[in-house]
Short mmCIF file of C-alpha atoms and ligand atoms in Angstrom, two decimals:
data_model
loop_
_atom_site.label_atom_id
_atom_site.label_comp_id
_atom_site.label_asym_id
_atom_site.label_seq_id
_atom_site.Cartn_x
_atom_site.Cartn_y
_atom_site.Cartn_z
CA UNK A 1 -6.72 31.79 -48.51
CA UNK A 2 -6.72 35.73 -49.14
CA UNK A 3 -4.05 36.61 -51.68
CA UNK A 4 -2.07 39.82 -50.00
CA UNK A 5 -3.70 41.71 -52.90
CA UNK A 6 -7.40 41.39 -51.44
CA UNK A 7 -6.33 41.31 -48.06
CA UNK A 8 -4.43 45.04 -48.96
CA UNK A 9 -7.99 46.16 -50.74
CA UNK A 10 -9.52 45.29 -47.49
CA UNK A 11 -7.37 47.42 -44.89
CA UNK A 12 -7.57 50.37 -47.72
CA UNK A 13 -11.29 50.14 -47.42
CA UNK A 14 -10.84 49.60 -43.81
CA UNK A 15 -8.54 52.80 -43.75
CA UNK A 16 -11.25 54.50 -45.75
CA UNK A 17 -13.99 54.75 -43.36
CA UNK A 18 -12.26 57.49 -41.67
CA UNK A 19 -12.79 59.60 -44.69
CA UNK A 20 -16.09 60.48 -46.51
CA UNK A 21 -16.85 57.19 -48.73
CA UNK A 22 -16.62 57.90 -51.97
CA UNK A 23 -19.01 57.33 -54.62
CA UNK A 24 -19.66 54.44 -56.23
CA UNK A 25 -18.04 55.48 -58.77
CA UNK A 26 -15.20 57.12 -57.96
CA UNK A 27 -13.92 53.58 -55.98
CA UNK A 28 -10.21 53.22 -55.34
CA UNK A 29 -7.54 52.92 -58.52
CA UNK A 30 -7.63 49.06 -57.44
CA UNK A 31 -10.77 48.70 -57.04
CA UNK A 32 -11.71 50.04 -60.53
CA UNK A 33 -9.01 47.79 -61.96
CA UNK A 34 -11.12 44.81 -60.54
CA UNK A 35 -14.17 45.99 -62.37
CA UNK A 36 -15.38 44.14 -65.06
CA UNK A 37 -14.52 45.54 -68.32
CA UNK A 38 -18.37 46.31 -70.07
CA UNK A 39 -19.14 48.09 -66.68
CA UNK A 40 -20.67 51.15 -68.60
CA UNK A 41 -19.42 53.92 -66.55
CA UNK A 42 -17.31 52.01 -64.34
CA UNK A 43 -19.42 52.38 -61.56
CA UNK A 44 -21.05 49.57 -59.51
CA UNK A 45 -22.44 47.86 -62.94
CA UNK A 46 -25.09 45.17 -61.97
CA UNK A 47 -22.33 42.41 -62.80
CA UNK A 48 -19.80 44.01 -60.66
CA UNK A 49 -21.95 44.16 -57.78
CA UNK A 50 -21.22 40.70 -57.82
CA UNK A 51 -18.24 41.47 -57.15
CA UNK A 52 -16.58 41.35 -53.32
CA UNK A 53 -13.57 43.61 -54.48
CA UNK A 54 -16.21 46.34 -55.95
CA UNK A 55 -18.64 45.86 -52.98
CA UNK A 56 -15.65 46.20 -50.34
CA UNK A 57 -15.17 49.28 -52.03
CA UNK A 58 -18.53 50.47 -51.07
CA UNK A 59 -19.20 49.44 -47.54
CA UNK A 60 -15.76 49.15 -45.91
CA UNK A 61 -14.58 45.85 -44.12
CA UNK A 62 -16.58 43.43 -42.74
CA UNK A 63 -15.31 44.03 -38.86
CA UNK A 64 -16.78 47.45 -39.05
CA UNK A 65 -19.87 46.86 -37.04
CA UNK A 66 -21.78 50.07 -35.99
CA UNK A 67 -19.31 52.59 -37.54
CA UNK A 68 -21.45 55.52 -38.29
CA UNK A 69 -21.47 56.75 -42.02
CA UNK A 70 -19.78 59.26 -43.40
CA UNK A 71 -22.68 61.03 -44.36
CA UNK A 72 -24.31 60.77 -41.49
CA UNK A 73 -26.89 57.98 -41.82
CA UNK A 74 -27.86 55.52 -40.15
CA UNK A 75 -25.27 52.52 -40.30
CA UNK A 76 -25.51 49.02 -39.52
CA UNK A 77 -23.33 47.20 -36.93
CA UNK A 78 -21.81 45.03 -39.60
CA UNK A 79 -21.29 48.56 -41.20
CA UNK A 80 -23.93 48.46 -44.20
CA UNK A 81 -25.76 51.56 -44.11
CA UNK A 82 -28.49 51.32 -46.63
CA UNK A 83 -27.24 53.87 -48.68
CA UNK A 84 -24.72 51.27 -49.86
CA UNK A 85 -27.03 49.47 -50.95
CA UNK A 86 -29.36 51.81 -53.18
CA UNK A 87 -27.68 54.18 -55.63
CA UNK A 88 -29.46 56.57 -57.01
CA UNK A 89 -31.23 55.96 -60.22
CA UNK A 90 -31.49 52.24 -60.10
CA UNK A 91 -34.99 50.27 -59.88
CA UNK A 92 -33.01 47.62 -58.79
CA UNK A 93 -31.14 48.83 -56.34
CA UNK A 94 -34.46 50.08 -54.66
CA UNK A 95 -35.70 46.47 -54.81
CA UNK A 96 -32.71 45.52 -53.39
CA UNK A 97 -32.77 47.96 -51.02
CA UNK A 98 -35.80 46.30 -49.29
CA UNK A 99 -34.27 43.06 -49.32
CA UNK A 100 -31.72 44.61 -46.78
CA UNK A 101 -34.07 46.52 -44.87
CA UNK A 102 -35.40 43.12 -44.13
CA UNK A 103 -31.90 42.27 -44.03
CA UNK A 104 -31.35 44.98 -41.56
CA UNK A 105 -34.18 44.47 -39.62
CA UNK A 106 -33.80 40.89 -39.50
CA UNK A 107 -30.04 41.44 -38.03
CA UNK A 108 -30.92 43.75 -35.27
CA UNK A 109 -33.93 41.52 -34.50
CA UNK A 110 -31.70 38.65 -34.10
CA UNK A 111 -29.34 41.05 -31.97
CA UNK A 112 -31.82 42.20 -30.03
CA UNK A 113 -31.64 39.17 -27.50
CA UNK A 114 -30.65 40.07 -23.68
CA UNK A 115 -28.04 37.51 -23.86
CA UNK A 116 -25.66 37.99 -26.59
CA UNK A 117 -24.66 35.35 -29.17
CA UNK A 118 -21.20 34.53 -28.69
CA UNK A 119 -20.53 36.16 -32.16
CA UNK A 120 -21.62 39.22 -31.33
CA UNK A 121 -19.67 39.71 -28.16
CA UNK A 122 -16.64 38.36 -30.34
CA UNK A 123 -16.93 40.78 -32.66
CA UNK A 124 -18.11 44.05 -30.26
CA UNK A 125 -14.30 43.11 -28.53
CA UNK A 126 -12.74 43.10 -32.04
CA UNK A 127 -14.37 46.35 -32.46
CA UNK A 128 -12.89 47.32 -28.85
CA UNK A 129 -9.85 46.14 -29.60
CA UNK A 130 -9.09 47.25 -33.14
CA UNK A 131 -8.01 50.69 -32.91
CA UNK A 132 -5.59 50.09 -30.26
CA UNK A 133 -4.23 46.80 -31.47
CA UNK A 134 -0.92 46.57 -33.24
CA UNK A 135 0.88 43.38 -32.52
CA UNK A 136 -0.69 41.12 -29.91
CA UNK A 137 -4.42 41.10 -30.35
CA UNK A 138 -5.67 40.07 -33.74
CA UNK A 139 -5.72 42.30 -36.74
CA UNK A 140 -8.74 43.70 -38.53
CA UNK A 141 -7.96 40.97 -41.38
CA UNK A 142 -7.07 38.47 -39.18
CA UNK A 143 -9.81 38.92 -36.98
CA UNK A 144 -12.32 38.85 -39.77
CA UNK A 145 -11.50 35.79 -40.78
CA UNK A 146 -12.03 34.27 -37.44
CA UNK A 147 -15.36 35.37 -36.68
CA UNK A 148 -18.36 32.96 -37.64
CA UNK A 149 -20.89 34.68 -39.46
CA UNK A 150 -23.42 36.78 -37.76
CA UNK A 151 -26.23 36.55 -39.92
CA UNK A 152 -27.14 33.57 -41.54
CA UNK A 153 -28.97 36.01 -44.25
CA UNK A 154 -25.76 37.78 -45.10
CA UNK A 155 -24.14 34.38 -46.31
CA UNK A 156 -26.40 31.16 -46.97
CA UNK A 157 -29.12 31.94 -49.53
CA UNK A 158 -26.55 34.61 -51.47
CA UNK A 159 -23.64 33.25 -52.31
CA UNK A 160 -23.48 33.27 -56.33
CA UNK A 161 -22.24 29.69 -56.41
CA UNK A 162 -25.63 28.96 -55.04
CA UNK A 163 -28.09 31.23 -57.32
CA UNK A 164 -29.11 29.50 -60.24
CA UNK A 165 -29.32 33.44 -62.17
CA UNK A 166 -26.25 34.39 -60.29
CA UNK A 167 -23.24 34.82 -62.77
CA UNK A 168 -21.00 32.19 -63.11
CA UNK A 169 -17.56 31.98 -60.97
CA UNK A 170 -15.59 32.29 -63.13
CA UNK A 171 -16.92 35.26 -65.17
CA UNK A 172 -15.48 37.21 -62.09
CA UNK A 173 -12.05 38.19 -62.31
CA UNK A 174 -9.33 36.85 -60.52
CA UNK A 175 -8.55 39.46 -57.62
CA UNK A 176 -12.17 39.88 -57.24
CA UNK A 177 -13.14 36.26 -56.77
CA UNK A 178 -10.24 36.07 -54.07
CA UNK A 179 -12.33 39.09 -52.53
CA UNK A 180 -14.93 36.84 -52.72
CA UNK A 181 -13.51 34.24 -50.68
CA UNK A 182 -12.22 36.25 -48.31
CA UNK A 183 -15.29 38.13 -47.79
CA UNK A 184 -17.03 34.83 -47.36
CA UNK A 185 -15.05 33.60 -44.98
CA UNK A 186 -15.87 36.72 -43.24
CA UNK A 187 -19.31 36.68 -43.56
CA UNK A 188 -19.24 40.47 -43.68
CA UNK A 189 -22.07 42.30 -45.32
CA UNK A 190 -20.33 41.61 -48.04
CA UNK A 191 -21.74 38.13 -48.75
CA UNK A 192 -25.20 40.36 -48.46
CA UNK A 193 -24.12 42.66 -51.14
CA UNK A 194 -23.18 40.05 -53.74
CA UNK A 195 -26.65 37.94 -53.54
CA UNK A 196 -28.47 41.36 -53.58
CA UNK A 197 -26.69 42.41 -56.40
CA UNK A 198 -28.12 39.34 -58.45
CA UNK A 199 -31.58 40.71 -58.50
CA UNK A 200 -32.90 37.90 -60.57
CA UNK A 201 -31.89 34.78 -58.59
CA UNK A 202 -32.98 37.15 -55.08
CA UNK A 203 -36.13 37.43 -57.38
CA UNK A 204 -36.56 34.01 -57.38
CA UNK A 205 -36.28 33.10 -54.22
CA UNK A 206 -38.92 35.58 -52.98
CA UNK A 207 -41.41 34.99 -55.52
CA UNK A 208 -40.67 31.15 -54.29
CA UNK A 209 -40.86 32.49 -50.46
CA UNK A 210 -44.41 33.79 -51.72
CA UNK A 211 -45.80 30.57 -53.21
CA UNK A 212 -44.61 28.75 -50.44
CA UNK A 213 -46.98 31.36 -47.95
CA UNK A 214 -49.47 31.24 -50.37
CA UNK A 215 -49.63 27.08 -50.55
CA UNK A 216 -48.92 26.99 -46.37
CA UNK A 217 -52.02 29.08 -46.04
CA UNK A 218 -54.38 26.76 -48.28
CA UNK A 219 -53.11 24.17 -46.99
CA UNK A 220 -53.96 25.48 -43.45
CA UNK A 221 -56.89 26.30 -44.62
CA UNK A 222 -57.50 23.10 -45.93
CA UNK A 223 -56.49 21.10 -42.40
CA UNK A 224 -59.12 23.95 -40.39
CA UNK A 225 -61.75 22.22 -43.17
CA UNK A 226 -60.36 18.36 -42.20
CA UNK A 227 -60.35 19.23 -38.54
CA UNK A 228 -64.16 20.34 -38.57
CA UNK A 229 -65.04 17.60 -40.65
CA UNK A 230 -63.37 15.56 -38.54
CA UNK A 231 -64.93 16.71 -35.79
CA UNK A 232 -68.17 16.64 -37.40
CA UNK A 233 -68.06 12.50 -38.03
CA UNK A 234 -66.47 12.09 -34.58
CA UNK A 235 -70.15 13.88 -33.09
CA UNK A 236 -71.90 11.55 -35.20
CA UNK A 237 -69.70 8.74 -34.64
CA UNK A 238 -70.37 9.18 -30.61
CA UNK A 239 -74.47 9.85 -31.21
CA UNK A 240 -74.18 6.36 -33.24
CA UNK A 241 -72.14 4.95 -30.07
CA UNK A 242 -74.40 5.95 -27.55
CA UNK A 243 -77.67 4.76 -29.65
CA UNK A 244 -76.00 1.30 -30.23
CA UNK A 245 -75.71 1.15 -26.56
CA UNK A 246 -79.13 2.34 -25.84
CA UNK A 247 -80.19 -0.87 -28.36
CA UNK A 248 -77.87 -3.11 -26.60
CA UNK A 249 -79.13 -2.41 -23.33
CA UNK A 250 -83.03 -2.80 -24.78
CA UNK A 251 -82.32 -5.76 -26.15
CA UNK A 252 -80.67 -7.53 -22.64
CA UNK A 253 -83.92 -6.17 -21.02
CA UNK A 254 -86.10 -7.71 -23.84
CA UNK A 255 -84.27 -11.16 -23.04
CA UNK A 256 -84.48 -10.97 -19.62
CA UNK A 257 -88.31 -10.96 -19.64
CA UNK A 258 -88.52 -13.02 -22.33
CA UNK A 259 -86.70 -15.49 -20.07
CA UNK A 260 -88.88 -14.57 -17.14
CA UNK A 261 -92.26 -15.22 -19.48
CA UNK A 262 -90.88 -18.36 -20.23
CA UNK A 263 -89.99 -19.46 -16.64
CA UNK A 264 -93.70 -18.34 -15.54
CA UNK A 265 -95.89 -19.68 -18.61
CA UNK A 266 -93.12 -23.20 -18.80
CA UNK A 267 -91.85 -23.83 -16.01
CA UNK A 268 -90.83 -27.13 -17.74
CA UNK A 269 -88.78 -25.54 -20.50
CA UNK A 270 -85.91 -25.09 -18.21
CA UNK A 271 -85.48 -28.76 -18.35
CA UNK A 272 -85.03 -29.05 -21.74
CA UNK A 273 -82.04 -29.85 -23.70
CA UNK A 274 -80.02 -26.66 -24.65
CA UNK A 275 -79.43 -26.56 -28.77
CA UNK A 276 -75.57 -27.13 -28.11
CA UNK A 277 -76.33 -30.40 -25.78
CA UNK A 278 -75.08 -33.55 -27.59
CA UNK A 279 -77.75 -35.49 -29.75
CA UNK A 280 -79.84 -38.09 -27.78
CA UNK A 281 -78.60 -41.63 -28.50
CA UNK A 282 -80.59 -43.42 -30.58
CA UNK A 283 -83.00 -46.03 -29.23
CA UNK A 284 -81.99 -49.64 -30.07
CA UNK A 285 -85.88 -49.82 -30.91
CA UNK A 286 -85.64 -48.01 -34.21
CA UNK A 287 -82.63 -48.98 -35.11
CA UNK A 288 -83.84 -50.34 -38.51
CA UNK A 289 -85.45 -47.09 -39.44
CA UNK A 290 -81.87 -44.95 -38.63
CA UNK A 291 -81.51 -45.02 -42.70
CA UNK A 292 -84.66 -42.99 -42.80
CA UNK A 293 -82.79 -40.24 -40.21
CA UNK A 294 -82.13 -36.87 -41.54
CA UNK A 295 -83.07 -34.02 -43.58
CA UNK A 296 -84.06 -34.53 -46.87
CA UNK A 297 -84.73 -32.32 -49.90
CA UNK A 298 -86.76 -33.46 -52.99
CA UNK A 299 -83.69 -33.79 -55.97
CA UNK A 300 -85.13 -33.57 -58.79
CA UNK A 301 -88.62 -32.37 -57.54
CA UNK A 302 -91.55 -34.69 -56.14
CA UNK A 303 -94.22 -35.79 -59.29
CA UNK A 304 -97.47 -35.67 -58.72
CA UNK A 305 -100.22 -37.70 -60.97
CA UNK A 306 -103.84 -39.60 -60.27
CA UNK A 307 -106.38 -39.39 -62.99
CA UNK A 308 -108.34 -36.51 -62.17
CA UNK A 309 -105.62 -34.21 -61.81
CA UNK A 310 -102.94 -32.37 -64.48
CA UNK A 311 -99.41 -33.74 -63.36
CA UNK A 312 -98.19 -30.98 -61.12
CA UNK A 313 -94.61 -30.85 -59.84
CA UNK A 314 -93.41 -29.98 -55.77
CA UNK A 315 -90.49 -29.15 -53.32
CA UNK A 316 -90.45 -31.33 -50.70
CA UNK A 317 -88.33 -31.56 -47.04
CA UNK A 318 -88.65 -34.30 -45.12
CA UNK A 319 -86.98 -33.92 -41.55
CA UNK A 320 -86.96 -38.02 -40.04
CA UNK A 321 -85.15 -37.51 -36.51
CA UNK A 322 -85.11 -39.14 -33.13
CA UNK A 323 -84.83 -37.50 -29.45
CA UNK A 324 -83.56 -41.41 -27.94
CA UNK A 325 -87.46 -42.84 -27.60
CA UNK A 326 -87.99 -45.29 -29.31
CA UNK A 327 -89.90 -44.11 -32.26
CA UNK A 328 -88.92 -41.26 -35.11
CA UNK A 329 -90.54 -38.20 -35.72
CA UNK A 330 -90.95 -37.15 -39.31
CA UNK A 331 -92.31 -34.11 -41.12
CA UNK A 332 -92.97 -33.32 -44.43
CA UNK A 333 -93.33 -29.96 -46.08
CA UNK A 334 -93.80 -29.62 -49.84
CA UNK A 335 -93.78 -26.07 -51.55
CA UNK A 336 -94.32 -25.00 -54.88
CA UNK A 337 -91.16 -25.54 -57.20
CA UNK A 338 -91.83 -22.03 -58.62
CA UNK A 339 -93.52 -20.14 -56.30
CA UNK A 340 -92.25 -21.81 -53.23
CA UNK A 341 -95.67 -21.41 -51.87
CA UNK A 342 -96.47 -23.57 -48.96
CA UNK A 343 -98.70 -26.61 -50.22
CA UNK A 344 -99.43 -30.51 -48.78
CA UNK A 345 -97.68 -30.97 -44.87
CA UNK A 346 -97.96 -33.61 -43.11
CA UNK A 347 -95.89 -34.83 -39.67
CA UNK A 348 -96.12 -37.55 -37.33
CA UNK A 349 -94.37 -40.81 -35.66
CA UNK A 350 -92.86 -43.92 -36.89
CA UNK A 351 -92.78 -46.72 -34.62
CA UNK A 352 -91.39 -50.14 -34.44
CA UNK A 353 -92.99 -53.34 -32.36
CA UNK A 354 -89.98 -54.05 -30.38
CA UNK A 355 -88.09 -57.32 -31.28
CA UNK A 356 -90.04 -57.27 -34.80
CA UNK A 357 -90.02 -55.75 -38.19
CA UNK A 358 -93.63 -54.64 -37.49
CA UNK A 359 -94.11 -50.67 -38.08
CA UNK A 360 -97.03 -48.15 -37.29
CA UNK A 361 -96.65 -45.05 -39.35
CA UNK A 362 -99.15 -42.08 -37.53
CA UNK A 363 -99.47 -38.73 -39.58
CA UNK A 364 -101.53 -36.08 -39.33
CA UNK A 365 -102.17 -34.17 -42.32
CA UNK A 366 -102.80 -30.04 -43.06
CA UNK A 367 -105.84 -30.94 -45.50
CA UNK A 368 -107.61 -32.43 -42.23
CA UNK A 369 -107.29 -35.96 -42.34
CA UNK A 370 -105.16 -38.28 -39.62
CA UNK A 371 -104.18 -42.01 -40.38
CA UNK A 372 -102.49 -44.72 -39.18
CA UNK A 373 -100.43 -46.72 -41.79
CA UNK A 374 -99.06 -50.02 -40.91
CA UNK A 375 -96.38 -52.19 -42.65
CA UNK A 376 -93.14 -54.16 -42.77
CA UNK A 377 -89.23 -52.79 -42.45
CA UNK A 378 -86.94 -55.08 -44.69
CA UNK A 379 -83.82 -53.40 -44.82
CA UNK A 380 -83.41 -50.09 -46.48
CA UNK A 381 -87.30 -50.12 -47.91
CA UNK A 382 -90.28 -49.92 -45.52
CA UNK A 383 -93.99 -50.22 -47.02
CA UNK A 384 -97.00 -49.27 -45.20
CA UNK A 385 -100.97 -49.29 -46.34
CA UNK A 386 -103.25 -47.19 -44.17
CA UNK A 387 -105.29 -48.92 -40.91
CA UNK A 388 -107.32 -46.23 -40.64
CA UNK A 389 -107.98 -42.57 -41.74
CA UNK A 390 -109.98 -39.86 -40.18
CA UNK A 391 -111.29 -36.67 -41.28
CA UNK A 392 -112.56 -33.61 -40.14
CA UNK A 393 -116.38 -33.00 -40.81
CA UNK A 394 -116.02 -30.45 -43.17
CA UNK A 395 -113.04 -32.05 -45.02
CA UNK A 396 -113.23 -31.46 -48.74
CA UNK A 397 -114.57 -34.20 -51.84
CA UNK A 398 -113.52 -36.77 -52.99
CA UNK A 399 -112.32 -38.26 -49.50
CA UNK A 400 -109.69 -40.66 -49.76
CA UNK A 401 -110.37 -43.96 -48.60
CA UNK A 402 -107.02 -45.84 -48.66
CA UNK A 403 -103.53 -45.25 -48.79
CA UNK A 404 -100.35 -47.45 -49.86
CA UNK A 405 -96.68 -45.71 -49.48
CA UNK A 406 -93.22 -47.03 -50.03
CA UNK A 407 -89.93 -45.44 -48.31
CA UNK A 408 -86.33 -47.06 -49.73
CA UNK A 409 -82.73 -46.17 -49.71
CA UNK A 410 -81.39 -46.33 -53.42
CA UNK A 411 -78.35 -47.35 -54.16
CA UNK A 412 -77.25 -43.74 -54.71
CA UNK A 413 -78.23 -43.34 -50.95
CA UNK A 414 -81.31 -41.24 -52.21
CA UNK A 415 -84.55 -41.67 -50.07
CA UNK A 416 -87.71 -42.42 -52.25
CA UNK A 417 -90.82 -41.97 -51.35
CA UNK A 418 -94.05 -43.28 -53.52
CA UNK A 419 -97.66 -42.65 -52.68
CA UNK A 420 -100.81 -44.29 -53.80
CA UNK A 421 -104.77 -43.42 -52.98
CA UNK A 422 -107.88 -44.48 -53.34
CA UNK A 423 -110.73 -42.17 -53.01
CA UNK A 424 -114.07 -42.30 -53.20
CA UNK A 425 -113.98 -41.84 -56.98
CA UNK A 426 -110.41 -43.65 -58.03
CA UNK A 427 -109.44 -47.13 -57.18
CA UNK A 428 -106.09 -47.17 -55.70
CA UNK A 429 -103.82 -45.24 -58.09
CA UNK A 430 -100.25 -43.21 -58.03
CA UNK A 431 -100.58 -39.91 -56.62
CA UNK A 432 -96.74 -39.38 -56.05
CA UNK A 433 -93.26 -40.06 -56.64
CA UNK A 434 -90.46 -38.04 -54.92
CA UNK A 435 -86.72 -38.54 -54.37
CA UNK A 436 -84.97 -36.81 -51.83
CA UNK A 437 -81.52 -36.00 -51.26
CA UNK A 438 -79.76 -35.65 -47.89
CA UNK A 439 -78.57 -32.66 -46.42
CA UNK A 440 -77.64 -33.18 -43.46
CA UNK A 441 -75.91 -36.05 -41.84
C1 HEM B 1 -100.47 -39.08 -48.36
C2 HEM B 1 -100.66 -37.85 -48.62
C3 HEM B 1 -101.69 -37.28 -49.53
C4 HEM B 1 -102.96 -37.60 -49.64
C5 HEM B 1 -103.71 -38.64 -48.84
C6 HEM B 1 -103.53 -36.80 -50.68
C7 HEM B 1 -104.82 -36.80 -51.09
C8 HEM B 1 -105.36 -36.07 -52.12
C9 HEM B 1 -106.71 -36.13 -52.58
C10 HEM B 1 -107.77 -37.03 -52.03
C11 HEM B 1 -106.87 -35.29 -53.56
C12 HEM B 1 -108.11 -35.02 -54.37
C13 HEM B 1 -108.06 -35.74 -55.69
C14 HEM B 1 -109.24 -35.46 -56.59
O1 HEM B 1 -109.70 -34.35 -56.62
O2 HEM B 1 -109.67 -36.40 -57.28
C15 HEM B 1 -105.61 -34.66 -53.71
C16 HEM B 1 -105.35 -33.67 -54.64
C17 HEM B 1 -104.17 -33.05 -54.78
N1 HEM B 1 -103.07 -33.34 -54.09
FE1 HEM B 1 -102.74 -34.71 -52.67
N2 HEM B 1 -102.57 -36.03 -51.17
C18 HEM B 1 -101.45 -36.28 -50.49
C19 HEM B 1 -100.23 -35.70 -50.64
C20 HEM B 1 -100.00 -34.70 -51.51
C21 HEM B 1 -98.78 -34.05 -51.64
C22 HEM B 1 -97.50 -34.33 -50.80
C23 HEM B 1 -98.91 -33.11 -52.56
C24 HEM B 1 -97.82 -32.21 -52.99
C25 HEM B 1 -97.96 -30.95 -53.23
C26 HEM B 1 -100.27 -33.21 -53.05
C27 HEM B 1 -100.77 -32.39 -54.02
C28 HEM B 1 -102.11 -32.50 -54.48
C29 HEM B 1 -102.64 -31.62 -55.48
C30 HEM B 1 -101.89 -30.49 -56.17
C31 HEM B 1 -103.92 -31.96 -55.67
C32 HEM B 1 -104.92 -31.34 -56.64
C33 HEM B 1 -105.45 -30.02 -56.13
C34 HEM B 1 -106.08 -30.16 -54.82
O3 HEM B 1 -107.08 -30.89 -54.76
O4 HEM B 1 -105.64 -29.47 -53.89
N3 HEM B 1 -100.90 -34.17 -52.38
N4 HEM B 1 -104.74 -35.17 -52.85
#
């Protein structure tokens, strides 16, 4: 609420725009009794800029909208003219003074508009209306208190309660302060003046307005430099796309023939079992033998010995399986237990006389010799002793002449396999010793 006192100060400066404003300072008898006390000439002092009463003084009422200065300049419809706002002599006031060109500017810009803001046309009648008003239509007071602000930049950012640099409320004196309020509620120029008039917190907030364009444009800059990266990996990502397709598509043709070679050069394969068909069933033939099924790896490594060799050490896998005939097929692959080099391999066929115990072991060997071992299965141990062994012509010295092996289940469920020879220079004599541990089921 305006106190009578502010609201009188108001229609005296309202009064006063008939008449040449006067000078800063050479403000009305009240006016200079609102002034702070250390103004130095009692002019418009920095601090009493803050103040509504002494900036009233200067610009008129807030209603005033478009009333033309007394000294002929240019005056704004809110009835700032920017000599108001710059008084001679003060660096300042000149800075200020661009802050409400902008201000200015900023106004008529926002006034501009074909269609009026409902403000506006409120206050253009309240301009029509003033001079002829006395009783029914509202007063120039009364009025001013109604109208919303036209310019948000005449009241938000200025207001001293919301400057950090702007001096504190209650340094200002009483009857100015209620100017203050009143001026705020009319969101006259006024409000303008007083945030103007605290140079340092305007200061503030433009230097901050400035950083804030400054860090927009890096970081603008800095999205332009995602984007084309961005852009960049999306080119590459599509090249990568459309090779991966190219390979895709290769690699269905590549199948297809393969498929059609195999058709062409086997026309049996088609008939064999896919790799995710169920395992054969075993044939009740070799059912004695089905503790010899699996994969096997040597554990510890095989031993080898015989009396004209150094003891040597070996890898070994042994792969006994079945396909339901009734026989097993074995192989056995040793490799160097550093090296892992390839050495001995040998693979062949285990058969059973059906209804008997009676077993023909058939192996064909990579060092050129084939044999046929025959023996007994009693239990989990069969032994065999060779029934014949063939060579190739050019097969290397000392040729061996007989052969004795032994195949058990220990009780750790371990297969063991030991080897004996006799060649042309050794009587029948170790050659190796090898347990094997199971891999697979
Ligand atoms: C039943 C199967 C095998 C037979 C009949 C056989 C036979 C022979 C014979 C006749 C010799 C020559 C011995 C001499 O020079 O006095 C030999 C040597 C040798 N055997 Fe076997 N062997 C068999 C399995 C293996 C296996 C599984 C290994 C494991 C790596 C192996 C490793 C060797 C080695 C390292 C030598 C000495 C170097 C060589 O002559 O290559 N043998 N073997």
């Amino acid at each position: 609420m305006a106190k009578p006192e502010s609201r009188k100060a108001k229609r005296a400066a309202l009064q006063g725009k008939a008449t040449p404003r006067a000078a800063p300072g050479a403000a009305s008898p009240e006016q200079a009794r609102q002034a702070p006390e250390g103004s130095p000439d009692g002019g418009p002092a920095p601090a009493m800029f803050g103040s509504q009463g002494a900036a009233s003084a200067l610009t008129g009422d807030a209603g005033d909208e478009n009333a033309t200065s007394p000294a002929g300049g240019l005056v704004d419809k809110s009835g700032i003219s920017m000599d108001d706002f710059t008084p001679p002599g003060s660096g300042a006031c000149k800075f200020i003074g661009s802050l409400h060109s902008y201000s200015f500017s900023s106004k008529h810009t926002r006034e501009r508009p074909s269609v009026p803001r409902e403000p506006v046309d409120r206050k253009r009648l309240k301009r029509d209306v003033e001079p002829g008003c006395s009783g029914t239509g509202p007063g120039p007071d009364k009025g001013s208190v109604q109208s919303p602000p036209t310019s948000s930049l005449t009241a938000t950012p200025q207001k001293p309660s919301q400057s950090p640099s702007a001096p504190p409320a209650d340094v200002t004196p009483q009857p100015a302060a209620e100017a203050v309020q009143s001026e705020q509620s009319d969101a006259s120029p006024m409000s303008i003046n007083e945030v103007i008039l605290s140079a340092s917190g305007a200061c503030k907030l433009i230097d901050s307005l400035h950083s804030y364009c400054f860090s927009s444009r890096q970081s603008k800059s800095q999205v332009c430099c995602l984007r084309e990266q961005v852009e960049k990996k999306n080119g590459e990502l599509k090249a990568l796309r459309q090779r991966v397709s190219r390979s895709d598509s290769q690699v269905r043709q590549l199948q297809e023939k393969l498929a059609e070679l195999r058709r062409v050069s086997f026309p049996y394969l088609s008939s064999l079992p896919t790799p995710g068909r169920e395992p054969a069933r075993m044939n009740p033939v070799v059912e004695p033998l089905s503790w010899m099924l699996g994969t096997w790896l040597s554990d510890p490594p095989g031993a080898g010995t015989f009396p004209t060799l150094q003891p040597f050490q070996y890898l070994e896998e042994a792969h006994i399986s079945h396909v339901g005939q009734p026989m097993l097929n074995f192989s056995f692959s040793a490799f160097h237990p550093d090296t892992h080099k390839p050495m001995h391999r040998e693979c062949g066929f285990i058969r059973l006389q059906p209804d008997t115990n009676k077993v023909a072991f058939v192996s064909a060997q990579n060092t050129g010799i084939v044999e046929v071992e025959e023996g007994e299965v009693n239990g989990q141990e069969l032994c065999i002793a060779s029934h014949s062994i063939a060579r190739i012509s050019f097969a290397r010295e000392p040729h061996v002449e007989q052969i004795t092996r032994k195949f058990r289940l220990n009780s750790e469920g371990k297969l063991e396999q030991t080897v004996s020879m006799a060649t042309t220079t050794q009587p029948l004599t170790p050659h190796l010793h090898v347990t094997y541990k199971k891999v697979t089921p």
